[in-house]
Short mmCIF file of C-alpha atoms and ligand atoms in Angstrom, two decimals:
data_model
loop_
_atom_site.label_atom_id
_atom_site.label_comp_id
_atom_site.label_asym_id
_atom_site.label_seq_id
_atom_site.Cartn_x
_atom_site.Cartn_y
_atom_site.Cartn_z
CA MET W 1 -80.26 -102.05 13.47
CA LYS W 2 -76.69 -103.17 14.11
CA LEU W 3 -75.72 -106.82 13.85
CA ILE W 4 -74.35 -108.55 16.95
CA ILE W 5 -71.12 -110.31 15.98
CA PRO W 6 -70.74 -113.80 17.48
CA TRP W 7 -67.58 -114.73 19.38
CA SER W 8 -66.08 -111.32 18.76
CA ALA W 9 -65.44 -107.97 20.41
CA GLN W 10 -68.21 -105.82 18.98
CA SER W 11 -65.84 -103.03 17.95
CA VAL W 12 -64.04 -105.35 15.49
CA GLN W 13 -64.53 -104.44 11.83
CA CYS W 14 -65.39 -107.58 9.87
CA PRO W 15 -65.05 -107.67 6.10
CA GLN W 16 -68.21 -107.85 4.04
CA ILE W 17 -68.27 -111.03 1.95
CA VAL W 18 -70.54 -110.83 -1.05
CA ARG W 19 -70.00 -113.92 -3.18
CA GLY W 20 -68.58 -117.42 -3.16
CA ALA W 21 -67.73 -119.89 -5.92
CA GLY W 22 -65.78 -123.12 -5.48
CA THR W 23 -62.91 -122.50 -3.06
CA THR W 24 -63.02 -118.71 -3.41
CA LEU W 25 -64.91 -115.92 -1.67
CA TRP W 26 -64.98 -112.25 -2.66
CA ASP W 27 -65.34 -109.22 -0.42
CA SER W 28 -67.27 -106.07 -1.30
CA ASP W 29 -64.13 -104.55 -2.87
CA GLY W 30 -63.93 -107.50 -5.25
CA THR W 31 -60.85 -108.99 -3.54
CA PRO W 32 -60.78 -112.82 -3.80
CA TYR W 33 -59.76 -115.07 -0.90
CA PHE W 34 -58.98 -118.78 -0.86
CA ASP W 35 -61.20 -120.44 1.74
CA LEU W 36 -58.44 -121.97 3.86
CA CYS W 37 -60.86 -123.47 6.44
CA SER W 38 -64.09 -124.01 4.47
CA GLN W 39 -65.42 -121.16 6.64
CA LEU W 40 -66.02 -122.97 9.96
CA MET W 41 -64.90 -126.34 8.51
CA ALA W 42 -68.36 -126.69 6.99
CA VAL W 43 -68.41 -125.86 3.28
CA ASN W 44 -66.74 -129.13 2.29
CA LEU W 45 -68.16 -129.08 -1.25
CA GLY W 46 -67.19 -125.48 -1.95
CA HIS W 47 -69.36 -122.46 -2.53
CA GLY W 48 -72.15 -121.86 -5.05
CA ASP W 49 -72.83 -125.49 -5.96
CA LEU W 50 -76.02 -125.29 -8.00
CA ARG W 51 -76.87 -128.96 -7.43
CA ILE W 52 -77.43 -128.22 -3.73
CA ALA W 53 -78.99 -124.78 -4.32
CA GLU W 54 -81.44 -126.17 -6.87
CA ALA W 55 -82.39 -129.16 -4.70
CA MET W 56 -83.21 -126.72 -1.88
CA ALA W 57 -85.20 -124.43 -4.16
CA ALA W 58 -87.18 -127.36 -5.60
CA GLN W 59 -88.01 -128.67 -2.12
CA ALA W 60 -89.03 -125.19 -0.90
CA SER W 61 -91.51 -124.90 -3.74
CA ILE W 62 -93.02 -128.39 -3.13
CA LEU W 63 -93.18 -128.47 0.67
CA SER W 64 -91.25 -125.79 2.48
CA TYR W 65 -92.19 -126.68 6.06
CA VAL W 66 -94.07 -129.34 7.93
CA ASN W 67 -94.19 -130.50 11.57
CA PRO W 68 -91.01 -132.52 12.27
CA ALA W 69 -93.09 -135.39 13.64
CA TYR W 70 -94.60 -136.13 10.20
CA SER W 71 -93.06 -138.31 7.57
CA THR W 72 -92.33 -136.67 4.21
CA PRO W 73 -90.68 -138.10 1.10
CA VAL W 74 -87.52 -136.01 1.54
CA ARG W 75 -87.12 -137.05 5.19
CA GLU W 76 -87.44 -140.71 4.22
CA ILE W 77 -84.99 -140.29 1.32
CA LEU W 78 -82.46 -138.67 3.68
CA ALA W 79 -82.95 -141.51 6.20
CA GLU W 80 -82.19 -144.00 3.39
CA LYS W 81 -79.12 -142.03 2.30
CA LEU W 82 -77.87 -141.96 5.88
CA ALA W 83 -78.36 -145.74 6.12
CA GLU W 84 -75.97 -146.04 3.13
CA ILE W 85 -73.19 -144.13 4.90
CA ALA W 86 -73.66 -144.87 8.62
CA PRO W 87 -72.18 -147.84 10.49
CA HIS W 88 -75.01 -150.38 10.17
CA GLU W 89 -75.31 -150.73 13.97
CA LEU W 90 -76.53 -147.11 14.11
CA ASN W 91 -79.93 -147.44 12.49
CA ARG W 92 -81.95 -144.64 14.10
CA VAL W 93 -81.62 -140.99 13.17
CA LEU W 94 -82.81 -137.84 14.90
CA LEU W 95 -82.55 -134.76 12.69
CA THR W 96 -81.91 -131.41 14.36
CA THR W 97 -80.95 -127.90 13.28
CA SER W 98 -77.25 -127.57 14.19
CA GLY W 99 -74.28 -129.22 15.86
CA ALA W 100 -74.97 -127.78 19.31
CA ASP W 101 -78.60 -128.87 19.51
CA ALA W 102 -77.62 -132.31 18.21
CA ILE W 103 -75.15 -132.55 21.11
CA GLU W 104 -77.84 -131.36 23.55
CA ASN W 105 -80.11 -134.14 22.32
CA ALA W 106 -77.35 -136.74 22.37
CA ILE W 107 -76.65 -135.93 26.03
CA LYS W 108 -80.37 -136.03 26.78
CA LEU W 109 -80.80 -139.42 25.04
CA ALA W 110 -77.77 -140.92 26.83
CA ARG W 111 -79.13 -139.73 30.19
CA LEU W 112 -82.62 -141.07 29.45
CA ALA W 113 -81.31 -144.40 28.17
CA THR W 114 -78.97 -145.06 31.10
CA GLY W 115 -80.78 -143.28 33.93
CA ARG W 116 -77.36 -141.84 34.81
CA HIS W 117 -76.39 -138.16 34.73
CA LYS W 118 -72.61 -137.61 34.39
CA VAL W 119 -70.92 -136.97 31.06
CA VAL W 120 -67.17 -137.35 30.55
CA THR W 121 -65.52 -135.03 28.03
CA LYS W 122 -62.04 -133.66 27.32
CA TYR W 123 -60.53 -130.35 28.37
CA ARG W 124 -59.42 -129.56 24.85
CA SER W 125 -62.75 -130.02 23.15
CA TYR W 126 -65.61 -127.99 21.74
CA HIS W 127 -69.17 -129.25 21.42
CA GLY W 128 -71.23 -126.13 20.78
CA ALA W 129 -72.49 -122.89 22.33
CA THR W 130 -75.86 -123.87 23.84
CA ALA W 131 -76.06 -124.63 27.56
CA ALA W 132 -75.22 -128.34 27.87
CA ALA W 133 -73.05 -128.40 24.73
CA MET W 134 -71.01 -125.45 26.00
CA SER W 135 -70.69 -127.05 29.43
CA ALA W 136 -69.61 -130.31 27.82
CA SER W 137 -66.86 -128.45 25.99
CA GLY W 138 -63.53 -128.14 27.75
CA ASP W 139 -62.33 -125.32 25.56
CA PRO W 140 -62.01 -121.90 27.30
CA ARG W 141 -65.07 -120.69 25.38
CA ARG W 142 -67.05 -122.38 28.16
CA LEU W 143 -65.46 -120.20 30.85
CA SER W 144 -67.88 -117.40 29.97
CA GLN W 145 -70.55 -119.71 31.45
CA THR W 146 -68.77 -120.20 34.76
CA GLY W 147 -71.30 -120.33 37.58
CA PHE W 148 -74.22 -121.42 35.44
CA GLU W 149 -72.91 -124.57 33.76
CA THR W 150 -75.08 -127.61 33.15
CA PRO W 151 -74.25 -129.94 36.07
CA GLY W 152 -72.72 -133.39 35.78
CA ILE W 153 -69.85 -132.73 33.35
CA VAL W 154 -66.53 -134.38 34.21
CA ARG W 155 -63.46 -133.54 32.12
CA VAL W 156 -60.27 -135.48 31.46
CA GLU W 157 -56.88 -134.51 30.06
CA ASP W 158 -56.20 -134.99 26.37
CA PRO W 159 -53.88 -137.49 24.72
CA TYR W 160 -51.86 -134.47 23.54
CA CYS W 161 -48.68 -136.23 22.42
CA TYR W 162 -46.81 -133.04 21.38
CA ARG W 163 -47.28 -131.77 24.94
CA CYS W 164 -47.95 -135.02 26.80
CA PRO W 165 -49.42 -134.09 30.21
CA TRP W 166 -47.50 -137.07 31.68
CA GLY W 167 -44.19 -136.14 30.04
CA GLN W 168 -44.11 -139.30 27.94
CA THR W 169 -43.25 -139.89 24.30
CA LEU W 170 -45.54 -141.63 21.83
CA GLY W 171 -44.25 -145.08 20.95
CA ASN W 172 -42.53 -145.24 24.30
CA CYS W 173 -45.42 -144.61 26.64
CA GLU W 174 -47.84 -146.60 28.73
CA TYR W 175 -50.99 -144.81 27.58
CA GLN W 176 -51.31 -142.84 30.79
CA CYS W 177 -54.02 -140.88 28.97
CA VAL W 178 -56.16 -144.02 29.06
CA SER W 179 -55.30 -145.00 32.66
CA HIS W 180 -56.11 -141.40 33.65
CA LEU W 181 -59.56 -141.75 32.04
CA GLU W 182 -60.10 -145.08 33.80
CA ARG W 183 -59.10 -143.57 37.15
CA VAL W 184 -61.45 -140.61 36.71
CA ILE W 185 -64.31 -142.99 35.85
CA ALA W 186 -63.55 -145.10 38.94
CA PHE W 187 -63.41 -142.01 41.19
CA GLU W 188 -66.67 -140.67 39.77
CA GLY W 189 -68.44 -144.05 39.96
CA PRO W 190 -69.03 -145.75 36.63
CA GLU W 191 -72.67 -146.34 37.59
CA THR W 192 -73.21 -142.55 37.56
CA ILE W 193 -71.75 -141.98 34.07
CA ALA W 194 -74.19 -141.76 31.18
CA ALA W 195 -71.81 -140.90 28.34
CA ILE W 196 -68.28 -140.29 27.14
CA ILE W 197 -68.12 -137.71 24.33
CA LEU W 198 -65.04 -137.46 22.13
CA GLU W 199 -64.68 -135.55 18.90
CA GLY W 200 -64.27 -138.12 16.12
CA GLU W 201 -61.06 -136.27 15.33
CA SER W 202 -60.16 -133.24 17.41
CA GLY W 203 -61.05 -129.90 15.79
CA THR W 204 -60.68 -126.30 16.94
CA SER W 205 -59.11 -127.32 20.25
CA GLY W 206 -55.95 -128.15 18.32
CA CYS W 207 -56.49 -131.11 15.96
CA ILE W 208 -54.85 -133.21 18.65
CA LYS W 209 -54.32 -136.58 17.02
CA TYR W 210 -55.43 -139.60 19.00
CA PRO W 211 -52.62 -142.07 19.61
CA PRO W 212 -53.15 -145.42 17.82
CA ASP W 213 -55.72 -147.53 19.68
CA TYR W 214 -56.89 -144.66 21.91
CA TRP W 215 -60.42 -144.78 20.53
CA LEU W 216 -60.43 -148.62 20.72
CA ARG W 217 -59.36 -148.50 24.35
CA VAL W 218 -62.05 -145.94 25.20
CA ARG W 219 -64.60 -148.12 23.38
CA ALA W 220 -63.62 -151.06 25.61
CA ILE W 221 -63.95 -148.97 28.78
CA ALA W 222 -67.36 -147.60 27.75
CA SER W 223 -68.63 -151.10 26.94
CA ARG W 224 -67.29 -152.49 30.21
CA TYR W 225 -69.32 -149.97 32.26
CA GLY W 226 -72.41 -149.61 30.06
CA ILE W 227 -71.49 -146.00 29.25
CA VAL W 228 -72.87 -144.55 26.00
CA LEU W 229 -69.95 -143.67 23.71
CA ILE W 230 -70.66 -140.60 21.57
CA SER W 231 -68.52 -139.51 18.65
CA ASP W 232 -68.97 -135.81 17.95
CA GLU W 233 -68.44 -135.69 14.19
CA VAL W 234 -69.81 -132.18 13.73
CA MET W 235 -66.44 -130.98 12.47
CA SER W 236 -64.59 -134.21 11.64
CA GLY W 237 -67.45 -135.89 9.78
CA PHE W 238 -67.39 -135.70 5.98
CA ARG W 239 -63.79 -134.36 5.84
CA CYS W 240 -61.36 -136.79 7.44
CA GLY W 241 -61.23 -139.49 4.77
CA ASP W 242 -64.30 -141.47 5.78
CA TRP W 243 -67.91 -140.47 6.33
CA PHE W 244 -67.16 -140.30 10.03
CA ALA W 245 -63.64 -139.95 11.42
CA VAL W 246 -64.21 -142.51 14.16
CA SER W 247 -64.47 -145.21 11.49
CA ARG W 248 -60.78 -144.69 10.69
CA HIS W 249 -60.10 -145.84 14.25
CA GLY W 250 -62.02 -149.07 13.71
CA VAL W 251 -64.63 -148.11 16.30
CA VAL W 252 -68.41 -148.09 16.20
CA PRO W 253 -69.68 -145.68 18.85
CA ASP W 254 -73.19 -145.82 20.31
CA MET W 255 -74.06 -142.45 18.80
CA ILE W 256 -72.65 -140.18 16.12
CA VAL W 257 -73.42 -136.47 16.13
CA MET W 258 -73.17 -134.62 12.82
CA ALA W 259 -73.83 -131.19 11.25
CA LYS W 260 -71.66 -128.84 9.11
CA GLY W 261 -70.58 -131.11 6.21
CA LEU W 262 -73.96 -132.88 6.25
CA THR W 263 -75.34 -130.06 4.07
CA SER W 264 -71.89 -128.67 3.26
CA GLY W 265 -72.99 -125.65 5.30
CA TYR W 266 -75.63 -124.64 2.73
CA ILE W 267 -78.37 -124.57 5.38
CA PRO W 268 -78.41 -125.25 9.12
CA MET W 269 -78.94 -128.92 9.85
CA GLY W 270 -77.60 -131.44 12.36
CA GLY W 271 -78.43 -134.93 13.46
CA ILE W 272 -77.76 -137.91 15.64
CA LEU W 273 -77.26 -141.48 14.47
CA ALA W 274 -78.05 -143.85 17.33
CA LYS W 275 -78.19 -147.53 18.16
CA GLU W 276 -81.70 -148.92 18.23
CA SER W 277 -81.25 -150.01 21.86
CA LEU W 278 -81.04 -146.37 22.97
CA ILE W 279 -84.55 -145.73 21.69
CA SER W 280 -86.34 -149.06 21.68
CA PRO W 281 -88.15 -150.62 23.54
CA ARG W 282 -88.01 -147.77 26.12
CA PHE W 283 -89.81 -145.27 23.91
CA ASP W 284 -91.93 -147.65 21.84
CA SER W 285 -95.08 -146.74 23.73
CA LYS W 286 -93.83 -143.75 25.74
CA SER W 287 -93.22 -140.27 24.31
CA LEU W 288 -89.59 -139.48 23.48
CA PRO W 289 -89.03 -136.01 24.93
CA VAL W 290 -87.02 -134.41 22.11
CA GLY W 291 -87.93 -132.04 19.29
CA LEU W 292 -87.47 -128.58 17.79
CA THR W 293 -89.85 -126.67 15.52
CA TYR W 294 -87.33 -126.55 12.68
CA ALA W 295 -85.84 -130.01 13.20
CA ALA W 296 -85.67 -132.24 10.10
CA HIS W 297 -86.49 -129.16 8.01
CA PRO W 298 -87.51 -130.34 4.52
CA VAL W 299 -85.22 -127.82 2.80
CA GLY W 300 -82.34 -128.96 5.04
CA CYS W 301 -83.12 -132.60 4.21
CA ALA W 302 -83.04 -131.75 0.48
CA ALA W 303 -79.67 -130.05 0.91
CA ALA W 304 -78.30 -133.05 2.84
CA VAL W 305 -79.53 -135.54 0.21
CA ALA W 306 -77.90 -133.46 -2.54
CA ALA W 307 -74.65 -133.05 -0.57
CA ILE W 308 -74.37 -136.77 0.23
CA SER W 309 -75.04 -137.61 -3.43
CA ILE W 310 -72.21 -135.28 -4.50
CA TYR W 311 -69.79 -136.80 -1.97
CA GLN W 312 -70.74 -140.21 -3.39
CA ASP W 313 -70.78 -139.33 -7.10
CA LEU W 314 -67.37 -137.62 -7.01
CA ASP W 315 -65.98 -140.01 -4.37
CA LEU W 316 -64.96 -136.93 -2.40
CA ILE W 317 -65.29 -138.64 0.97
CA HIS W 318 -62.18 -140.74 0.37
CA ARG W 319 -60.12 -137.96 -1.23
CA PRO W 320 -58.84 -136.56 2.11
CA ARG W 321 -57.50 -140.00 2.97
CA GLU W 322 -55.99 -140.52 -0.48
CA TRP W 323 -54.31 -137.12 -0.43
CA GLU W 324 -53.32 -137.16 3.26
CA THR W 325 -49.77 -138.42 2.69
CA TRP W 326 -49.16 -136.00 -0.16
CA LEU W 327 -50.71 -133.09 1.73
CA THR W 328 -48.84 -133.81 4.95
CA ARG W 329 -45.55 -134.08 3.04
CA ARG W 330 -46.27 -130.86 1.21
CA LEU W 331 -47.08 -129.02 4.48
CA VAL W 332 -44.02 -130.45 6.22
CA ASP W 333 -41.68 -129.69 3.28
CA ARG W 334 -42.75 -126.06 3.12
CA LEU W 335 -43.47 -125.24 6.77
CA ASP W 336 -41.54 -127.52 9.12
CA SER W 337 -38.22 -125.68 8.84
CA ILE W 338 -39.81 -122.31 9.69
CA PRO W 339 -38.55 -121.53 13.18
CA CYS W 340 -41.97 -120.62 14.65
CA VAL W 341 -43.60 -123.86 13.44
CA GLY W 342 -43.68 -126.40 16.28
CA ASP W 343 -45.97 -129.15 15.07
CA ILE W 344 -48.06 -129.95 12.02
CA ARG W 345 -51.04 -132.24 12.54
CA LEU W 346 -53.40 -133.35 9.81
CA THR W 347 -56.14 -135.94 9.48
CA GLY W 348 -57.67 -135.88 6.04
CA PHE W 349 -58.59 -132.25 5.38
CA LEU W 350 -58.64 -131.22 9.05
CA GLY W 351 -55.36 -129.88 10.30
CA VAL W 352 -53.43 -127.34 12.30
CA ILE W 353 -50.02 -125.72 12.34
CA GLU W 354 -49.04 -125.19 15.98
CA LEU W 355 -46.77 -122.18 16.46
CA VAL W 356 -44.04 -121.88 19.07
CA ILE W 357 -41.45 -119.34 20.17
CA PRO W 358 -38.53 -120.09 17.83
CA GLY W 359 -35.94 -122.46 19.28
CA THR W 360 -38.36 -123.67 21.98
CA ARG W 361 -41.54 -125.70 22.34
CA LEU W 362 -43.23 -122.87 24.22
CA PRO W 363 -46.52 -121.88 22.62
CA LEU W 364 -46.24 -118.59 20.73
CA VAL W 365 -49.52 -117.63 22.39
CA GLU W 366 -50.66 -119.52 25.49
CA TRP W 367 -53.97 -121.41 25.40
CA ASN W 368 -56.61 -118.93 26.59
CA SER W 369 -54.13 -116.05 26.82
CA ALA W 370 -55.75 -112.60 26.83
CA ASP W 371 -52.81 -111.26 24.82
CA VAL W 372 -53.61 -112.33 21.29
CA SER W 373 -51.52 -109.73 19.47
CA TRP W 374 -49.55 -112.42 17.58
CA THR W 375 -52.75 -114.28 16.76
CA ASN W 376 -54.29 -111.11 15.34
CA ARG W 377 -51.11 -110.23 13.47
CA ILE W 378 -50.99 -113.67 11.80
CA SER W 379 -54.65 -113.48 10.94
CA SER W 380 -54.30 -110.09 9.26
CA LEU W 381 -51.20 -111.24 7.34
CA LEU W 382 -53.11 -114.26 6.06
CA TRP W 383 -56.02 -112.07 4.93
CA ALA W 384 -53.56 -109.78 3.19
CA ALA W 385 -52.02 -112.81 1.45
CA GLY W 386 -55.44 -113.77 0.05
CA LEU W 387 -56.17 -116.59 2.49
CA MET W 388 -59.34 -116.48 4.57
CA PRO W 389 -58.01 -117.84 7.87
CA ASN W 390 -59.05 -119.43 11.13
CA VAL W 391 -56.43 -118.74 13.82
CA ARG W 392 -56.86 -119.33 17.55
CA TRP W 393 -54.01 -118.50 19.94
CA ASN W 394 -51.04 -120.39 18.46
CA TYR W 395 -53.11 -122.60 16.16
CA VAL W 396 -53.34 -121.84 12.45
CA PHE W 397 -55.98 -124.17 11.01
CA PHE W 398 -55.82 -125.79 7.60
CA ALA W 399 -59.13 -127.29 6.47
CA PRO W 400 -59.88 -126.39 2.85
CA PRO W 401 -62.91 -127.59 0.88
CA LEU W 402 -62.57 -131.15 -0.42
CA ILE W 403 -63.01 -129.87 -3.97
CA ALA W 404 -59.74 -127.88 -3.83
CA THR W 405 -57.33 -128.96 -6.56
CA GLN W 406 -53.72 -129.93 -5.82
CA ALA W 407 -52.62 -126.75 -7.62
CA GLU W 408 -54.83 -124.62 -5.35
CA LEU W 409 -53.56 -126.42 -2.25
CA ASP W 410 -49.95 -126.02 -3.44
CA ARG W 411 -50.47 -122.29 -3.88
CA ALA W 412 -52.21 -121.90 -0.50
CA ILE W 413 -49.41 -123.75 1.29
CA ASP W 414 -46.80 -121.55 -0.37
CA GLN W 415 -48.73 -118.41 0.65
CA LEU W 416 -49.06 -119.79 4.19
CA GLY W 417 -45.31 -120.48 4.21
CA SER W 418 -44.48 -116.91 3.14
CA VAL W 419 -46.67 -115.52 5.94
CA LEU W 420 -45.10 -117.79 8.56
CA ASP W 421 -41.57 -116.92 7.30
CA LEU W 422 -42.43 -113.28 7.89
CA VAL W 423 -43.96 -114.00 11.31
CA SER W 424 -40.81 -115.90 12.35
CA ASN W 425 -38.64 -112.93 11.41
CA GLU W 426 -40.93 -110.55 13.27
CA ILE W 427 -40.84 -112.75 16.38
CA ASN W 428 -37.04 -112.90 16.26
CA ASP W 429 -36.87 -109.09 15.84
CA SER W 430 -39.18 -108.60 18.79
CA ILE W 431 -37.12 -111.03 20.92
CA SER W 432 -33.87 -109.14 20.01
CA GLU W 433 -35.52 -105.79 20.81
CA ASN W 434 -36.62 -107.03 24.22
CA ASN W 435 -33.15 -108.41 25.11
C1 PLP E 501 -66.83 -130.72 17.29
C2 PLP E 501 -67.96 -129.72 17.30
N1 PLP E 501 -69.10 -130.05 17.91
C3 PLP E 501 -70.16 -129.22 17.93
C4 PLP E 501 -70.08 -127.97 17.35
C5 PLP E 501 -71.27 -127.04 17.38
O1 PLP E 501 -71.86 -126.96 16.13
P1 PLP E 501 -72.79 -125.70 15.75
O2 PLP E 501 -71.91 -124.51 15.72
O3 PLP E 501 -73.40 -126.11 14.44
O4 PLP E 501 -73.83 -125.58 16.80
C6 PLP E 501 -68.90 -127.58 16.71
C7 PLP E 501 -68.78 -126.27 16.07
O5 PLP E 501 -67.76 -125.87 15.58
C8 PLP E 501 -67.80 -128.48 16.70
O6 PLP E 501 -66.64 -128.16 16.12
#
């Protein structure tokens, strides 16, 4: 039996990874790699943490599975833990199995609660690979679904200040990104819009930083029209300097969607935190049509309780915020003068280095370009330098585990710098050859 490789040409040879400890993973040849992006921005607490592994093992031996509709001690303990970390207005939780199915259920709940069907999302966004979550994404990954998308998705342009779609400059602009959103809502009919979904902080679509007040302004628009505001914190939760990145914008959404860092990636688990009014009184005496066999899995709940306790005990949740200035300065000092580096964007421990053709602002590789030879070249150079990377088109992501030490981060940034120095030289050589 041959494994099907997700999001990959099937002829690609992937390395075999055999072990992980802390911020390091080893392949089958024994070569160590620094986990530059916590795998898929999930393993926030690092690999091989016995506190999580043992909590899972203990739960599996007491009660390994039970119908998600039943109460169990570990489900109740997780609900209490989540009450400690969630905005207090969001006092209902639906536990799921991943980020994508949490998004599916969030869209379903918003549609049921409002009786409306449209969902507004951004072009540069990713919300998961199942039907509605993929359709809700703007990212080109959804294009593989063209012709069989979930209906009712409306997309808007991003507040992408480095490449402002309206040609404006931050600090000197009139927030056309917000007036654009308002216009789209007016054209679509606010009474038809169930939800607006934004990533708490943008992730694999480019870590596009929201301008100050953007989230607040969207909150005001959603409230004005009775639209459910959903913060997708699957990637930005548990790694941007607060439990949920949206909190750094001073906003309480109507729903928060989470996964990844919830269990630090130790076992699949997702969830939705929702305002009471989305559930009650509507479903007090009527069945709520949501549920998955493995939802609220007891072993997942045990992993989440252990992970949240570690974030709390080591105060790791605030570390990304405390280190953000240092880390940004360190990245800028080492990388900014490299000719192929266009922009460096970081929120907590979620960041990107955007690459350009030297001397221009043109992307080194266009968004959704089929020619990804530079992307592949950079990826293989990073592997060779001992960094396990996540590179998409011209985006090199930087999202290490929160347990990384400053010395480890220093070393990784230097290694990244050496690779990008080399890439810059290679780009210049290739430009000279072609002239
Ligand atoms: C912002 C965001 N939402 C949703 C998802 C989907 O999560 P999952 O892959 O667990 O289904 C992802 C995955 O990367 C994500 O980054």
